[in-house]
Amino acid sequence: MILNLKGIGSNKMINQRIKILKNVIIFSEANTTILKRIALSLIEITVEEGELIFNKGDKLDSMFIIVSGNVMVHDKEHIFARFSDNDFFGEYALIDSSVRSASVTAVEKTTLLRLDQSIFNEILAEETDVAKSILKALINRLRNYNILEEELTKNSIQIQKQRDELEKQRQELEELNATKDKFFTIIAHDLKNPFNTVIGLSELLMERYDTYEVEKIKEFINQIFIFSNNAYNLLENLLQWAKSQTDKLKVIPEKVDLFEITNENINLYKTKAHNKGIELISEIGSGLYAYIDKNMISTVIRNLVSNSIKYTRKGGKIVLTAHHHNKLIKFSVKDTGVGIPEENIDKLFRIDINISTQGTEDETGTGLGLIICKEFVEKNGGKIHASSNINNGTNIYFTVPALIE
């Protein structure tokens, strides 16, 4: 490290130093007289490339201003920052002689101006306006920091919003993929199988009609009816579901008598329940009105009744009830069927998990019906839940807005 004291008093050198000092934030508010006093007190030093200016842990009391060159602030191999022309470091040493928290080394040959604490204290004592100018500069610096912090906070909030939006899009993409997988599974397997059966039975009847007895023909026709009906119901659910996924299915709420809508829908399943030896009962009285989309909630009721019939054994019972619950109506479809394992309850209404099982007479299912029920109930402003015990039946209940007149 070389100290250069030549020419310190020359006007050219003083003016150069004043120009440099004006770029140092803590002196930026000082007048020319004060800057000249500080300029005369600066000590010029030169350090070679790789030379240590000070080491971490050193107790020094000097501030440094870079005239030319480049230095790095580091702790061993870790570099915190780099400074070059007109940058400064160590300014806190002018008021605090604590040990250095990092080392500073010249990256290339560097010329520095050093201001010692002792000299600075003399200037403060002689020039009373120095403290005011420094305080003013620091206040401006703090104000700028506050503005910067405010901008950073705004940016941070914006970034978080963007992250939340990306996470939302990621979840929507996962749901979309699960929906797509479910859709293709149903088309490839669940919708194809009943049609294959219908085609097979139809071919047998066409080719060997005159060889079968009447009862056998009736059995074939009955099977064709059952599989065709199942395929139709599944296709209807698929179409309803597809509409709901594309937002083409709009909710059109109206005043609906739950007594009437329930009876209309369970009448469609009376024969099916009777053939299986199941008692299908509605305990919903007249005059109970909801404000709902009639078609959507009809689909919900049909799906729930169909499911209950599928998973209820011969001699079982299915009971539909509804009653006021605050400003809502709680609608329940309760059966005495085989029940659902507790660990599967929360999975019933999820598209990404398939837990569908065969019915008590080997009826097939896709799980799509309950997913549609959830979507339609929620579109009508309600919630759907399930409770069940193995071999003791299942109760699926949902809420919809009551009519408020």
XYZ file of C-alpha atoms in Angstrom:
405
model
C 0.000 0.000 0.000
C 1.498 3.333 -1.081
C 0.593 6.735 0.401
C 0.804 9.556 -2.162
C 1.056 13.017 -0.610
C 2.245 14.871 -3.714
C 0.187 17.749 -5.005
C -2.483 17.586 -2.337
C -2.596 21.342 -2.090
C -2.972 22.049 -5.806
C -6.263 23.588 -6.947
C -6.683 20.965 -9.646
C -6.374 18.119 -7.133
C -8.744 19.829 -4.696
C -11.376 20.384 -7.392
C -11.095 16.749 -8.493
C -11.632 15.598 -4.922
C -14.571 17.959 -4.413
C -16.151 16.505 -7.538
C -15.672 12.989 -6.154
C -17.036 13.958 -2.721
C -20.227 15.323 -4.284
C -20.972 11.786 -5.471
C -20.604 10.407 -1.939
C -24.097 10.316 -0.436
C -23.149 11.470 3.074
C -21.395 14.563 1.678
C -23.853 15.305 -1.135
C -25.614 18.091 0.833
C -22.410 19.796 2.014
C -21.438 23.197 0.585
C -18.227 23.855 -1.328
C -16.416 25.274 1.717
C -17.017 22.114 3.724
C -16.139 19.881 0.773
C -12.884 21.771 0.302
C -12.045 21.293 3.978
C -12.688 17.535 3.677
C -10.796 17.328 0.362
C -7.705 18.802 1.979
C -7.899 16.140 4.701
C -8.092 13.109 2.394
C -5.112 10.788 2.094
C -4.496 9.161 -1.280
C -3.303 5.557 -1.272
C -2.580 3.048 -4.005
C -2.992 -0.727 -3.648
C -1.866 -3.390 -6.105
C -3.996 -6.200 -7.509
C -4.671 -8.848 -4.841
C -3.491 -6.591 -2.014
C -5.576 -6.585 1.176
C -6.892 -3.154 2.174
C -8.162 -4.435 5.515
C -9.092 -7.822 6.941
C -12.221 -9.070 8.674
C -11.840 -8.439 12.397
C -9.480 -5.462 11.998
C -10.322 -2.463 14.147
C -9.981 0.518 11.822
C -11.410 4.019 11.846
C -11.229 5.137 8.227
C -13.601 5.577 5.318
C -12.439 4.864 1.753
C -13.472 6.413 -1.580
C -12.409 4.756 -4.843
C -10.845 7.138 -7.357
C -10.082 4.416 -9.889
C -9.897 0.646 -9.851
C -11.960 -2.170 -8.401
C -12.236 -3.875 -5.005
C -14.233 -6.780 -3.594
C -15.847 -7.132 -0.166
C -15.557 -10.744 0.936
C -15.279 -13.289 3.711
C -12.624 -15.738 2.556
C -13.929 -17.128 -0.765
C -17.448 -15.708 -0.471
C -17.846 -12.349 -2.230
C -20.511 -9.976 -0.864
C -20.033 -7.027 -3.223
C -17.742 -5.274 -5.696
C -16.994 -1.529 -5.762
C -15.413 0.603 -8.477
C -14.876 4.279 -9.447
C -16.636 6.809 -7.138
C -17.973 4.041 -4.857
C -17.174 4.240 -1.141
C -17.055 1.857 1.806
C -16.335 1.922 5.531
C -18.371 5.105 6.135
C -19.644 3.805 9.494
C -16.059 3.821 10.763
C -16.249 7.633 10.927
C -18.577 7.362 13.929
C -18.023 3.776 15.117
C -14.618 2.125 15.533
C -15.938 -1.433 15.775
C -14.132 -4.288 14.021
C -14.615 -4.837 10.293
C -17.306 -7.394 9.434
C -15.639 -8.395 6.143
C -12.364 -8.141 4.274
C -11.670 -5.824 1.308
C -9.137 -6.733 -1.386
C -8.109 -4.941 -4.577
C -9.235 -6.792 -7.699
C -6.906 -4.625 -9.803
C -4.559 -1.749 -9.149
C -6.725 0.746 -7.261
C -6.374 4.345 -6.109
C -8.289 5.287 -2.948
C -8.934 8.358 -0.852
C -8.922 7.709 2.885
C -10.692 9.845 5.476
C -9.687 9.079 9.051
C -12.089 9.361 11.983
C -9.772 11.661 13.936
C -9.607 14.145 11.042
C -13.360 13.901 10.506
C -13.985 14.692 14.190
C -11.780 17.796 13.883
C -13.769 18.941 10.844
C -17.044 18.380 12.735
C -15.745 20.505 15.600
C -14.562 23.304 13.305
C -17.378 23.255 10.735
C -20.726 23.110 12.538
C -22.665 22.836 9.270
C -21.008 19.505 8.449
C -23.231 17.584 10.867
C -26.353 19.271 9.454
C -25.411 18.491 5.863
C -24.612 14.867 6.699
C -27.869 14.513 8.636
C -29.813 16.001 5.716
C -28.123 13.623 3.287
C -28.853 10.626 5.513
C -32.498 11.672 5.863
C -32.789 11.874 2.070
C -31.117 8.488 1.811
C -33.546 7.031 4.349
C -36.468 8.561 2.456
C -35.220 6.958 -0.748
C -34.842 3.649 1.072
C -38.441 3.933 2.285
C -39.646 4.597 -1.263
C -37.594 1.655 -2.492
C -38.955 -0.547 0.291
C -42.499 0.474 -0.617
C -41.841 -0.416 -4.262
C -40.279 -3.717 -3.237
C -43.312 -4.470 -1.066
C -45.636 -3.731 -3.992
C -43.510 -5.926 -6.242
C -43.479 -8.659 -3.621
C -47.280 -8.550 -3.372
C -47.534 -8.645 -7.165
C -45.123 -11.580 -7.347
C -47.141 -13.423 -4.691
C -50.324 -12.782 -6.678
C -48.612 -14.167 -9.763
C -47.468 -17.211 -7.786
C -50.992 -17.738 -6.489
C -52.345 -17.434 -10.024
C -49.765 -19.930 -11.303
C -50.658 -22.327 -8.485
C -54.339 -21.927 -9.327
C -53.597 -22.619 -12.994
C -51.507 -25.647 -12.011
C -54.371 -27.062 -9.957
C -56.836 -26.343 -12.763
C -54.509 -28.122 -15.198
C -54.312 -31.137 -12.887
C -58.109 -31.193 -12.620
C -58.366 -30.837 -16.389
C -56.011 -33.781 -16.900
C -57.955 -35.839 -14.359
C -61.189 -34.897 -16.134
C -59.730 -35.881 -19.488
C -58.490 -39.230 -18.096
C -61.883 -39.922 -16.517
C -63.672 -39.032 -19.740
C -61.562 -41.361 -21.898
C -61.826 -44.171 -19.342
C -65.619 -43.962 -19.425
C -65.752 -43.855 -23.219
C -63.184 -46.635 -23.673
C -64.648 -48.999 -21.094
C -67.852 -48.080 -19.296
C -69.741 -46.774 -22.330
C -68.318 -49.300 -24.779
C -69.149 -52.422 -22.737
C -72.961 -52.076 -22.601
C -73.065 -51.367 -26.344
C -70.957 -54.465 -27.011
C -73.411 -56.516 -24.948
C -76.424 -55.045 -26.757
C -74.806 -55.720 -30.144
C -73.925 -59.281 -29.124
C -77.422 -60.108 -27.887
C -78.996 -58.478 -30.958
C -76.811 -60.569 -33.263
C -77.835 -63.757 -31.458
C -81.504 -62.873 -31.830
C -81.137 -62.035 -35.510
C -79.160 -65.158 -36.368
C -80.983 -67.725 -34.190
C -84.347 -66.138 -33.457
C -86.369 -69.149 -34.580
C -84.350 -71.549 -32.377
C -85.137 -69.813 -29.066
C -88.176 -70.278 -26.891
C -90.333 -67.256 -26.096
C -89.033 -67.003 -22.523
C -85.425 -66.970 -23.730
C -86.243 -64.267 -26.256
C -87.919 -62.226 -23.493
C -84.775 -62.654 -21.368
C -82.604 -61.394 -24.219
C -84.902 -58.427 -24.819
C -84.864 -57.623 -21.104
C -81.052 -57.717 -21.083
C -80.947 -55.471 -24.142
C -83.303 -53.055 -22.391
C -81.223 -53.028 -19.188
C -77.888 -52.479 -20.947
C -79.376 -49.912 -23.346
C -80.930 -48.044 -20.434
C -77.640 -48.102 -18.515
C -75.778 -46.821 -21.572
C -78.372 -44.090 -22.078
C -78.150 -42.965 -18.443
C -74.364 -42.946 -18.612
C -74.417 -41.012 -21.874
C -76.844 -38.509 -20.379
C -74.511 -38.030 -17.413
C -71.563 -37.616 -19.769
C -73.358 -34.927 -21.740
C -74.421 -33.096 -18.585
C -70.900 -33.329 -17.243
C -69.349 -32.133 -20.522
C -71.646 -29.106 -20.520
C -70.708 -28.260 -16.942
C -66.991 -28.461 -17.795
C -67.345 -25.990 -20.668
C -69.573 -23.589 -18.696
C -72.329 -24.033 -21.264
C -74.690 -25.298 -18.586
C -76.216 -22.229 -16.980
C -78.014 -22.260 -13.648
C -81.610 -21.075 -14.031
C -83.127 -21.028 -10.519
C -86.874 -21.006 -10.003
C -89.500 -21.849 -7.402
C -89.628 -25.654 -7.173
C -91.923 -27.848 -5.064
C -89.628 -30.584 -3.703
C -92.613 -32.887 -3.152
C -93.417 -32.813 -6.857
C -89.856 -33.000 -8.183
C -89.021 -35.913 -5.875
C -92.054 -37.952 -6.858
C -91.468 -37.256 -10.550
C -87.960 -38.686 -10.302
C -88.505 -41.666 -7.991
C -91.400 -42.816 -10.188
C -88.773 -43.443 -12.861
C -87.111 -45.964 -10.539
C -90.146 -47.638 -8.917
C -90.032 -50.604 -11.295
C -86.281 -51.013 -10.968
C -86.503 -50.937 -7.171
C -89.493 -53.324 -7.176
C -87.677 -55.824 -9.417
C -84.811 -55.840 -6.952
C -87.126 -56.164 -3.947
C -86.280 -52.742 -2.552
C -88.767 -50.397 -0.892
C -88.425 -46.870 -2.311
C -90.130 -44.245 -0.145
C -90.393 -40.445 -0.148
C -91.300 -38.823 3.175
C -91.244 -35.326 1.695
C -94.518 -33.492 2.187
C -96.081 -30.961 -0.164
C -95.474 -27.249 0.196
C -91.701 -27.456 0.709
C -90.230 -25.035 -1.817
C -86.643 -24.474 -2.918
C -85.094 -21.858 -5.193
C -83.111 -24.084 -7.553
C -82.447 -25.120 -11.118
C -85.074 -27.840 -11.491
C -83.242 -29.832 -14.166
C -79.967 -29.889 -12.265
C -81.456 -31.000 -8.957
C -83.585 -33.587 -10.788
C -80.330 -35.034 -12.132
C -78.925 -35.085 -8.594
C -81.972 -36.904 -7.191
C -81.945 -39.467 -10.014
C -78.252 -40.201 -9.579
C -78.546 -40.620 -5.814
C -81.613 -42.884 -6.062
C -79.966 -44.936 -8.821
C -76.839 -45.375 -6.690
C -78.856 -46.433 -3.656
C -80.735 -49.066 -5.682
C -77.453 -50.333 -7.109
C -75.859 -50.845 -3.677
C -78.899 -52.009 -1.692
C -79.679 -55.704 -1.329
C -83.052 -57.355 -1.848
C -85.413 -56.518 1.013
C -83.677 -53.200 1.671
C -85.143 -49.731 1.924
C -84.404 -46.300 0.461
C -85.933 -43.238 2.123
C -85.900 -39.671 0.806
C -86.434 -36.799 3.247
C -86.145 -33.008 3.179
C -86.577 -30.258 5.764
C -85.722 -26.616 6.406
C -82.245 -25.923 7.795
C -81.802 -22.182 8.466
C -82.218 -20.537 5.040
C -81.490 -23.811 3.284
C -83.248 -27.091 2.684
C -81.444 -30.274 3.634
C -82.288 -33.127 1.266
C -81.349 -36.705 2.169
C -81.265 -40.048 0.343
C -80.707 -42.787 2.916
C -80.483 -46.501 2.178
C -79.871 -49.767 4.032
C -77.262 -50.896 1.510
C -73.779 -52.338 1.747
C -72.226 -49.081 2.948
C -68.931 -47.394 2.114
C -65.578 -47.863 3.894
C -64.741 -44.844 6.043
C -61.485 -44.189 4.165
C -63.450 -43.809 0.910
C -66.019 -41.270 2.122
C -63.847 -38.237 1.302
C -62.999 -39.687 -2.123
C -66.579 -40.101 -3.335
C -66.830 -36.719 -5.033
C -63.285 -36.504 -6.427
C -62.703 -36.830 -10.147
C -59.054 -37.844 -9.788
C -59.838 -40.968 -7.743
C -61.936 -43.879 -8.982
C -63.467 -45.923 -6.160
C -66.501 -47.233 -8.022
C -67.437 -50.820 -7.142
C -69.958 -53.302 -8.482
C -73.509 -53.249 -7.178
C -75.213 -56.005 -5.200
C -76.266 -57.665 -8.453
C -72.991 -56.937 -10.259
C -74.207 -53.608 -11.632
C -71.347 -51.509 -12.962
C -70.605 -47.915 -12.043
C -68.211 -45.137 -12.993
C -68.419 -42.771 -10.039
C -69.359 -40.034 -12.499
C -72.859 -39.645 -11.055
C -71.629 -38.437 -7.666
C -69.168 -36.052 -9.296
C -72.040 -34.525 -11.278
C -74.129 -34.357 -8.092
C -71.391 -32.358 -6.369
C -71.002 -29.941 -9.283
C -74.736 -29.375 -9.687
C -75.395 -28.931 -5.970
C -72.532 -26.427 -5.668
C -73.698 -24.546 -8.773
C -77.020 -24.124 -6.944
C -75.293 -22.695 -3.876
C -75.318 -25.833 -1.738
C -72.994 -28.498 -0.354
C -73.103 -32.293 -0.527
C -71.912 -34.767 2.105
C -72.003 -38.479 2.852
C -72.029 -40.678 5.938
C -71.930 -44.452 5.938
C -71.271 -47.633 7.872
C -70.285 -50.934 6.307
C -73.377 -53.200 5.986
C -75.547 -50.512 7.620
C -76.274 -48.299 4.658
C -75.330 -44.881 3.358
C -76.833 -41.437 3.779
C -75.989 -38.848 1.138
C -77.409 -35.437 1.900
C -77.133 -32.029 0.301
C -78.343 -28.507 0.887
C -79.999 -26.093 -1.536
C -81.409 -22.585 -1.028
C -84.916 -22.500 0.391
C -87.440 -20.239 -1.309
C -87.698 -16.993 0.644
C -90.844 -15.019 -0.127
